[in-house]
mmCIF file of C-alpha atoms in Angstrom:
data_model
loop_
_atom_site.group_PDB
_atom_site.id
_atom_site.type_symbol
_atom_site.label_atom_id
_atom_site.label_comp_id
_atom_site.label_asym_id
_atom_site.label_seq_id
_atom_site.Cartn_x
_atom_site.Cartn_y
_atom_site.Cartn_z
ATOM 1 C CA UNK A 1 0.000 0.000 0.000
ATOM 2 C CA UNK A 2 1.240 3.492 -0.791
ATOM 3 C CA UNK A 3 0.503 6.842 0.773
ATOM 4 C CA UNK A 4 -2.677 8.418 -0.636
ATOM 5 C CA UNK A 5 -3.374 11.613 1.325
ATOM 6 C CA UNK A 6 -1.234 14.431 2.692
ATOM 7 C CA UNK A 7 -2.767 16.817 5.248
ATOM 8 C CA UNK A 8 -0.881 20.075 5.602
ATOM 9 C CA UNK A 9 -1.254 22.723 8.294
ATOM 10 C CA UNK A 10 0.513 25.821 9.561
ATOM 11 C CA UNK A 11 1.088 26.459 13.245
ATOM 12 C CA UNK A 12 -1.368 28.588 15.234
ATOM 13 C CA UNK A 13 -0.862 32.260 16.003
ATOM 14 C CA UNK A 14 2.539 32.745 17.635
ATOM 15 C CA UNK A 15 4.238 35.439 19.667
ATOM 16 C CA UNK A 16 6.321 37.958 17.752
ATOM 17 C CA UNK A 17 10.019 38.667 17.858
ATOM 18 C CA UNK A 18 12.261 41.573 16.914
ATOM 19 C CA UNK A 19 15.374 41.143 14.784
ATOM 20 C CA UNK A 20 18.320 43.531 14.817
ATOM 21 C CA UNK A 21 19.378 43.430 11.127
ATOM 22 C CA UNK A 22 22.852 44.642 11.966
ATOM 23 C CA UNK A 23 23.745 41.987 14.514
ATOM 24 C CA UNK A 24 21.302 39.179 13.738
ATOM 25 C CA UNK A 25 20.110 39.204 17.352
ATOM 26 C CA UNK A 26 16.525 38.122 18.012
ATOM 27 C CA UNK A 27 14.577 39.334 21.037
ATOM 28 C CA UNK A 28 11.064 38.575 22.207
ATOM 29 C CA UNK A 29 8.862 39.845 25.006
ATOM 30 C CA UNK A 30 7.381 36.357 25.370
ATOM 31 C CA UNK A 31 9.977 33.843 26.568
ATOM 32 C CA UNK A 32 10.272 30.610 24.642
ATOM 33 C CA UNK A 33 10.308 27.339 26.621
ATOM 34 C CA UNK A 34 13.473 26.416 24.715
ATOM 35 C CA UNK A 35 15.213 29.669 25.589
ATOM 36 C CA UNK A 36 15.649 30.530 21.891
ATOM 37 C CA UNK A 37 14.191 33.971 21.160
ATOM 38 C CA UNK A 38 13.225 33.127 17.568
ATOM 39 C CA UNK A 39 11.572 29.887 18.701
ATOM 40 C CA UNK A 40 8.366 31.745 19.502
ATOM 41 C CA UNK A 41 5.588 29.910 21.363
ATOM 42 C CA UNK A 42 1.897 30.145 20.581
ATOM 43 C CA UNK A 43 -0.086 32.958 22.165
ATOM 44 C CA UNK A 44 -3.350 32.040 23.918
ATOM 45 C CA UNK A 45 -5.332 32.667 20.721
ATOM 46 C CA UNK A 46 -3.032 30.272 18.886
ATOM 47 C CA UNK A 47 -3.590 27.638 21.560
ATOM 48 C CA UNK A 48 -7.344 27.995 20.996
ATOM 49 C CA UNK A 49 -6.778 27.579 17.257
ATOM 50 C CA UNK A 50 -4.782 24.410 17.936
ATOM 51 C CA UNK A 51 -7.631 22.965 20.008
ATOM 52 C CA UNK A 52 -10.186 23.717 17.321
ATOM 53 C CA UNK A 53 -7.910 22.228 14.685
ATOM 54 C CA UNK A 54 -7.461 19.039 16.726
ATOM 55 C CA UNK A 55 -11.227 18.542 16.850
ATOM 56 C CA UNK A 56 -11.343 18.804 13.075
ATOM 57 C CA UNK A 57 -8.367 16.488 12.608
ATOM 58 C CA UNK A 58 -10.173 13.781 14.564
ATOM 59 C CA UNK A 59 -12.923 13.688 11.911
ATOM 60 C CA UNK A 60 -10.716 13.326 8.835
ATOM 61 C CA UNK A 61 -11.332 10.479 6.424
ATOM 62 C CA UNK A 62 -9.035 8.721 5.973
ATOM 63 C CA UNK A 63 -7.761 9.261 9.514
ATOM 64 C CA UNK A 64 -4.233 10.391 10.228
ATOM 65 C CA UNK A 65 -1.672 7.576 10.232
ATOM 66 C CA UNK A 66 1.614 9.449 10.647
ATOM 67 C CA UNK A 67 2.591 12.963 11.760
ATOM 68 C CA UNK A 68 5.659 15.039 10.856
ATOM 69 C CA UNK A 69 6.455 18.485 12.165
ATOM 70 C CA UNK A 70 8.929 21.286 12.029
ATOM 71 C CA UNK A 71 10.920 21.096 15.290
ATOM 72 C CA UNK A 72 10.114 24.673 16.236
ATOM 73 C CA UNK A 73 8.022 25.102 19.393
ATOM 74 C CA UNK A 74 5.037 26.772 17.723
ATOM 75 C CA UNK A 75 4.464 23.754 15.472
ATOM 76 C CA UNK A 76 4.806 21.183 18.255
ATOM 77 C CA UNK A 77 2.446 23.197 20.462
ATOM 78 C CA UNK A 78 -0.071 23.274 17.606
ATOM 79 C CA UNK A 79 -0.034 19.466 17.515
ATOM 80 C CA UNK A 80 -0.202 19.049 21.299
ATOM 81 C CA UNK A 81 -4.037 18.976 21.580
ATOM 82 C CA UNK A 82 -4.284 16.397 18.797
ATOM 83 C CA UNK A 83 -1.671 14.235 20.500
ATOM 84 C CA UNK A 84 -3.597 14.505 23.771
ATOM 85 C CA UNK A 85 -6.802 13.442 22.047
ATOM 86 C CA UNK A 86 -5.399 10.405 20.304
ATOM 87 C CA UNK A 87 -3.359 9.233 23.292
ATOM 88 C CA UNK A 88 -6.289 9.754 25.622
ATOM 89 C CA UNK A 89 -8.528 7.628 23.432
ATOM 90 C CA UNK A 90 -5.842 4.976 23.134
ATOM 91 C CA UNK A 91 -5.230 4.781 26.870
ATOM 92 C CA UNK A 92 -6.137 1.673 28.856
ATOM 93 C CA UNK A 93 -9.882 1.226 29.124
ATOM 94 C CA UNK A 94 -10.701 3.563 26.244
ATOM 95 C CA UNK A 95 -9.849 1.385 23.243
ATOM 96 C CA UNK A 96 -13.546 0.581 22.905
ATOM 97 C CA UNK A 97 -14.368 4.295 22.759
ATOM 98 C CA UNK A 98 -11.712 4.745 20.070
ATOM 99 C CA UNK A 99 -13.352 2.082 17.930
ATOM 100 C CA UNK A 100 -16.943 3.118 18.601
ATOM 101 C CA UNK A 101 -16.769 6.865 18.018
ATOM 102 C CA UNK A 102 -15.057 6.657 14.599
ATOM 103 C CA UNK A 103 -12.395 9.131 15.738
ATOM 104 C CA UNK A 104 -8.673 8.466 15.400
ATOM 105 C CA UNK A 105 -9.132 5.081 13.786
ATOM 106 C CA UNK A 106 -5.836 5.507 12.003
ATOM 107 C CA UNK A 107 -2.644 3.811 13.121
ATOM 108 C CA UNK A 108 -1.151 7.017 14.551
ATOM 109 C CA UNK A 109 -0.151 6.511 18.186
ATOM 110 C CA UNK A 110 0.533 10.166 18.962
ATOM 111 C CA UNK A 111 4.236 10.176 18.166
ATOM 112 C CA UNK A 112 5.464 13.177 16.148
ATOM 113 C CA UNK A 113 8.498 12.938 13.890
ATOM 114 C CA UNK A 114 10.550 16.117 14.025
ATOM 115 C CA UNK A 115 11.761 16.945 10.511
ATOM 116 C CA UNK A 116 14.139 19.891 10.228
ATOM 117 C CA UNK A 117 13.593 19.848 6.477
ATOM 118 C CA UNK A 118 10.049 21.102 7.146
ATOM 119 C CA UNK A 119 11.417 23.893 9.345
ATOM 120 C CA UNK A 120 11.167 27.656 9.023
ATOM 121 C CA UNK A 121 12.533 29.668 6.104
ATOM 122 C CA UNK A 122 14.442 32.746 7.282
ATOM 123 C CA UNK A 123 15.574 33.973 3.885
ATOM 124 C CA UNK A 124 19.146 35.232 3.703
ATOM 125 C CA UNK A 125 21.326 37.560 5.699
ATOM 126 C CA UNK A 126 24.981 37.927 6.672
ATOM 127 C CA UNK A 127 24.473 36.281 10.055
ATOM 128 C CA UNK A 128 23.699 32.783 11.271
ATOM 129 C CA UNK A 129 20.014 31.925 11.219
ATOM 130 C CA UNK A 130 18.183 30.382 14.201
ATOM 131 C CA UNK A 131 17.950 26.633 14.624
ATOM 132 C CA UNK A 132 15.422 24.743 16.742
ATOM 133 C CA UNK A 133 16.355 23.238 20.084
ATOM 134 C CA UNK A 134 18.104 19.881 20.270
ATOM 135 C CA UNK A 135 16.016 16.679 20.175
ATOM 136 C CA UNK A 136 16.854 16.052 23.835
ATOM 137 C CA UNK A 137 15.463 19.429 24.868
ATOM 138 C CA UNK A 138 12.394 18.992 22.678
ATOM 139 C CA UNK A 139 11.673 15.546 24.124
ATOM 140 C CA UNK A 140 11.879 17.001 27.633
ATOM 141 C CA UNK A 141 9.241 19.576 26.670
ATOM 142 C CA UNK A 142 7.168 17.422 24.323
ATOM 143 C CA UNK A 143 7.222 13.753 25.360
ATOM 144 C CA UNK A 144 5.533 12.816 22.095
ATOM 145 C CA UNK A 145 8.586 13.967 20.095
ATOM 146 C CA UNK A 146 10.004 10.856 18.420
ATOM 147 C CA UNK A 147 13.276 9.623 19.973
ATOM 148 C CA UNK A 148 14.098 7.366 17.024
ATOM 149 C CA UNK A 149 13.372 9.432 13.915
ATOM 150 C CA UNK A 150 16.365 10.943 12.105
ATOM 151 C CA UNK A 151 15.632 14.090 10.045
ATOM 152 C CA UNK A 152 16.256 13.894 6.324
ATOM 153 C CA UNK A 153 17.935 17.285 6.158
ATOM 154 C CA UNK A 154 18.958 20.347 8.184
ATOM 155 C CA UNK A 155 18.586 23.705 6.418
ATOM 156 C CA UNK A 156 21.847 25.656 6.106
ATOM 157 C CA UNK A 157 22.526 28.231 8.807
ATOM 158 C CA UNK A 158 23.540 30.652 6.051
ATOM 159 C CA UNK A 159 19.939 30.810 4.866
ATOM 160 C CA UNK A 160 18.328 30.030 1.517
ATOM 161 C CA UNK A 161 16.934 31.739 -1.534
ATOM 162 C CA UNK A 162 13.318 31.064 -2.510
ATOM 163 C CA UNK A 163 14.511 28.547 -5.123
ATOM 164 C CA UNK A 164 16.700 26.776 -2.578
ATOM 165 C CA UNK A 165 13.763 26.482 -0.187
ATOM 166 C CA UNK A 166 11.713 24.757 -2.887
ATOM 167 C CA UNK A 167 14.560 22.368 -3.699
ATOM 168 C CA UNK A 168 15.001 21.602 0.000
ATOM 169 C CA UNK A 169 11.310 20.774 0.322
ATOM 170 C CA UNK A 170 11.316 18.652 -2.867
ATOM 171 C CA UNK A 171 14.180 16.520 -1.596
ATOM 172 C CA UNK A 172 12.685 16.031 1.863
ATOM 173 C CA UNK A 173 9.206 15.204 0.539
ATOM 174 C CA UNK A 174 10.638 12.665 -1.906
ATOM 175 C CA UNK A 175 12.434 10.870 0.904
ATOM 176 C CA UNK A 176 9.586 11.074 3.420
ATOM 177 C CA UNK A 177 6.940 9.819 0.982
ATOM 178 C CA UNK A 178 9.191 6.961 -0.137
ATOM 179 C CA UNK A 179 9.749 5.954 3.492
ATOM 180 C CA UNK A 180 6.014 5.994 4.197
ATOM 181 C CA UNK A 181 5.305 3.956 1.061
ATOM 182 C CA UNK A 182 7.760 1.355 2.328
ATOM 183 C CA UNK A 183 6.341 1.312 5.871
ATOM 184 C CA UNK A 184 5.048 -2.236 6.496
ATOM 185 C CA UNK A 185 2.143 -0.883 8.566
ATOM 186 C CA UNK A 186 0.773 0.680 5.383
ATOM 187 C CA UNK A 187 0.009 4.313 6.297
ATOM 188 C CA UNK A 188 -2.517 5.886 3.934
ATOM 189 C CA UNK A 189 -2.209 9.444 5.189
ATOM 190 C CA UNK A 190 0.226 11.817 6.846
ATOM 191 C CA UNK A 191 -0.135 15.174 8.582
ATOM 192 C CA UNK A 192 2.636 17.772 8.252
ATOM 193 C CA UNK A 193 2.768 20.854 10.492
ATOM 194 C CA UNK A 194 5.019 23.620 9.245
ATOM 195 C CA UNK A 195 5.420 27.363 8.580
ATOM 196 C CA UNK A 196 3.991 29.787 6.013
ATOM 197 C CA UNK A 197 6.810 29.858 3.443
ATOM 198 C CA UNK A 198 7.516 26.154 3.772
ATOM 199 C CA UNK A 199 3.818 25.342 3.419
ATOM 200 C CA UNK A 200 3.607 27.279 0.153
ATOM 201 C CA UNK A 201 6.700 25.485 -1.141
ATOM 202 C CA UNK A 202 5.255 22.102 -0.150
ATOM 203 C CA UNK A 203 2.056 22.822 -2.066
ATOM 204 C CA UNK A 204 4.008 23.795 -5.175
ATOM 205 C CA UNK A 205 6.327 20.804 -5.007
ATOM 206 C CA UNK A 206 3.521 18.284 -4.485
ATOM 207 C CA UNK A 207 1.477 19.600 -7.404
ATOM 208 C CA UNK A 208 4.439 20.509 -9.589
ATOM 209 C CA UNK A 209 3.101 23.994 -10.205
ATOM 210 C CA UNK A 210 5.685 26.732 -9.712
ATOM 211 C CA UNK A 211 4.416 30.184 -10.731
ATOM 212 C CA UNK A 212 6.624 32.395 -12.885
ATOM 213 C CA UNK A 213 6.415 34.990 -10.123
ATOM 214 C CA UNK A 214 7.319 33.320 -6.827
ATOM 215 C CA UNK A 215 5.365 36.026 -4.994
ATOM 216 C CA UNK A 216 2.083 34.932 -6.560
ATOM 217 C CA UNK A 217 -0.559 33.899 -4.028
ATOM 218 C CA UNK A 218 -1.407 30.252 -4.679
ATOM 219 C CA UNK A 219 -1.342 28.017 -1.608
ATOM 220 C CA UNK A 220 -2.905 29.619 1.460
ATOM 221 C CA UNK A 221 -0.909 29.384 4.706
ATOM 222 C CA UNK A 222 -3.484 30.640 7.209
ATOM 223 C CA UNK A 223 -2.718 29.901 10.842
ATOM 224 C CA UNK A 224 -4.106 26.464 11.793
ATOM 225 C CA UNK A 225 -5.751 26.122 8.376
ATOM 226 C CA UNK A 226 -5.794 22.765 6.625
ATOM 227 C CA UNK A 227 -4.886 21.843 3.061
ATOM 228 C CA UNK A 228 -5.456 18.375 1.628
ATOM 229 C CA UNK A 229 -3.564 16.699 -1.215
ATOM 230 C CA UNK A 230 -4.519 13.450 -2.950
ATOM 231 C CA UNK A 231 -2.065 11.369 -4.929
ATOM 232 C CA UNK A 232 -2.793 11.577 -8.631
ATOM 233 C CA UNK A 233 -1.277 8.291 -9.675
ATOM 234 C CA UNK A 234 1.028 5.532 -8.586
ATOM 235 C CA UNK A 235 2.764 5.794 -11.958
ATOM 236 C CA UNK A 236 6.209 7.213 -11.450
ATOM 237 C CA UNK A 237 6.235 6.433 -7.739
ATOM 238 C CA UNK A 238 9.802 5.898 -6.509
ATOM 239 C CA UNK A 239 11.371 6.900 -9.821
ATOM 240 C CA UNK A 240 12.925 9.864 -8.027
ATOM 241 C CA UNK A 241 14.353 7.744 -5.230
ATOM 242 C CA UNK A 242 17.420 6.787 -7.250
ATOM 243 C CA UNK A 243 18.222 10.470 -7.496
ATOM 244 C CA UNK A 244 18.492 10.796 -3.732
ATOM 245 C CA UNK A 245 20.625 7.741 -3.055
ATOM 246 C CA UNK A 246 23.911 8.853 -4.604
ATOM 247 C CA UNK A 247 26.830 10.787 -3.217
ATOM 248 C CA UNK A 248 26.055 14.101 -1.571
ATOM 249 C CA UNK A 249 26.927 17.088 -3.721
ATOM 250 C CA UNK A 250 25.679 20.641 -3.974
ATOM 251 C CA UNK A 251 23.380 20.573 -7.004
ATOM 252 C CA UNK A 252 21.469 23.695 -5.972
ATOM 253 C CA UNK A 253 23.153 26.844 -7.322
ATOM 254 C CA UNK A 254 24.410 29.315 -4.752
ATOM 255 C CA UNK A 255 22.287 32.329 -5.692
ATOM 256 C CA UNK A 256 22.841 34.404 -2.573
ATOM 257 C CA UNK A 257 23.030 37.635 -4.555
ATOM 258 C CA UNK A 258 19.868 37.030 -6.575
ATOM 259 C CA UNK A 259 17.783 39.246 -4.324
ATOM 260 C CA UNK A 260 15.427 36.449 -3.271
ATOM 261 C CA UNK A 261 15.761 37.191 0.419
ATOM 262 C CA UNK A 262 13.212 36.347 3.072
ATOM 263 C CA UNK A 263 11.053 38.146 5.606
ATOM 264 C CA UNK A 264 13.976 38.375 8.026
ATOM 265 C CA UNK A 265 16.726 39.053 5.500
ATOM 266 C CA UNK A 266 19.205 41.904 5.878
ATOM 267 C CA UNK A 267 21.607 43.605 3.499
ATOM 268 C CA UNK A 268 24.225 41.344 1.917
ATOM 269 C CA UNK A 269 27.685 41.357 3.450
ATOM 270 C CA UNK A 270 30.553 40.273 1.219
ATOM 271 C CA UNK A 271 32.495 38.696 4.057
ATOM 272 C CA UNK A 272 29.685 36.561 5.521
ATOM 273 C CA UNK A 273 32.040 36.297 8.474
ATOM 274 C CA UNK A 274 29.337 35.270 10.976
ATOM 275 C CA UNK A 275 27.926 32.521 8.774
ATOM 276 C CA UNK A 276 29.084 28.949 9.074
ATOM 277 C CA UNK A 277 30.159 27.387 5.762
ATOM 278 C CA UNK A 278 27.752 24.834 4.327
ATOM 279 C CA UNK A 279 28.390 21.254 5.351
ATOM 280 C CA UNK A 280 27.252 17.991 3.770
ATOM 281 C CA UNK A 281 24.225 17.526 6.014
ATOM 282 C CA UNK A 282 22.842 20.968 5.161
ATOM 283 C CA UNK A 283 23.108 20.688 1.377
ATOM 284 C CA UNK A 284 20.328 19.365 -0.825
ATOM 285 C CA UNK A 285 22.013 16.135 -1.963
ATOM 286 C CA UNK A 286 20.080 15.868 -5.222
ATOM 287 C CA UNK A 287 17.855 18.118 -7.247
ATOM 288 C CA UNK A 288 14.426 16.570 -7.829
ATOM 289 C CA UNK A 289 12.594 17.039 -11.135
ATOM 290 C CA UNK A 290 9.201 18.233 -9.863
ATOM 291 C CA UNK A 291 8.292 21.298 -11.922
ATOM 292 C CA UNK A 292 6.017 21.712 -14.960
ATOM 293 C CA UNK A 293 3.179 19.829 -13.311
ATOM 294 C CA UNK A 294 5.126 16.702 -12.445
ATOM 295 C CA UNK A 295 5.211 16.957 -8.669
ATOM 296 C CA UNK A 296 7.018 14.359 -6.567
ATOM 297 C CA UNK A 297 6.326 10.651 -6.228
ATOM 298 C CA UNK A 298 3.564 10.441 -8.833
ATOM 299 C CA UNK A 299 2.206 13.965 -8.344
ATOM 300 C CA UNK A 300 -0.558 15.281 -6.088
ATOM 301 C CA UNK A 301 -3.788 17.242 -6.498
ATOM 302 C CA UNK A 302 -4.847 19.870 -3.968
ATOM 303 C CA UNK A 303 -8.500 19.272 -3.089
ATOM 304 C CA UNK A 304 -8.638 21.654 -0.143
ATOM 305 C CA UNK A 305 -6.561 24.831 0.115
ATOM 306 C CA UNK A 306 -6.123 26.571 3.467
ATOM 307 C CA UNK A 307 -9.519 25.520 4.817
ATOM 308 C CA UNK A 308 -10.330 27.358 8.061
ATOM 309 C CA UNK A 309 -13.986 26.366 8.410
ATOM 310 C CA UNK A 310 -13.225 24.663 11.735
ATOM 311 C CA UNK A 311 -11.828 27.853 13.279
ATOM 312 C CA UNK A 312 -14.086 30.321 15.061
ATOM 313 C CA UNK A 313 -12.008 33.224 13.751
ATOM 314 C CA UNK A 314 -11.917 31.923 10.187
ATOM 315 C CA UNK A 315 -8.974 32.564 7.878
ATOM 316 C CA UNK A 316 -6.300 34.715 9.531
ATOM 317 C CA UNK A 317 -2.685 35.756 9.088
ATOM 318 C CA UNK A 318 -2.265 34.869 5.431
ATOM 319 C CA UNK A 319 1.181 35.340 3.931
ATOM 320 C CA UNK A 320 3.005 35.148 0.601
ATOM 321 C CA UNK A 321 6.569 35.568 -0.580
ATOM 322 C CA UNK A 322 7.360 39.263 -0.687
ATOM 323 C CA UNK A 323 5.364 40.032 2.461
ATOM 324 C CA UNK A 324 7.289 41.271 5.525
#
């Protein structure tokens, strides 16, 4: 059995931070549980959004079988109510309720796989970009954080152009989908919780539709909204896997001076003295052929785009490339 459905959501409303573009220092008036200023937690409104989203997630058909998330706090907090629901229903004495109420009938046990490749996009600047907390710290804060999963890729601390973000996402999705297809438990669906820019890139990579203008509004990354993708065909499944099994090399052009910076980018600095050089585990090992409608792993069709019908506040905090 191969994966059929991908559910995609953005984290709930988070606290804000302030970036000093000269020094690359982040500050926030709301402390993060990880102690990282740019690892902003959800505000109370975002927590409410997460609860409302979890109620909706419990009604999905097919039900959720696996869950992946960016390792940043705001994404893990968004998934926390859903984890509580599924683990509560699966607790001793409640298995009958799980089977009788048609909720959470999938094989998901509440574990969340932290995938750095689905992490935030910070654009480019002359300083080192924030990274999430270590897996050990995250497991201490979120016991449902998988202790055994190894991320496919870590984004480079030097930042990425818009094109590099899309290539990062294409590589990670190709690997993740292939792994789920090969899972002997036969997951039919997966939920991914991520960030605005990464969500847009995921939608484009799955469908294979990259607009000429990257700033075009296509996939809708509302806070705690839900997009749904259905696999178009099993034809071509795994044909891209050979492309990700070879030696690691930098096949994504270094276009740092192209002007495709991000919402937190600062002026270019020729020296880049504060930026760590790229290492093998932060490069995209292979460039995936996903454009011109192809998509990855057989291609996917978006049947629901940024649906917020389950949220009392409706669609909020939309974003697109080019926005601050």
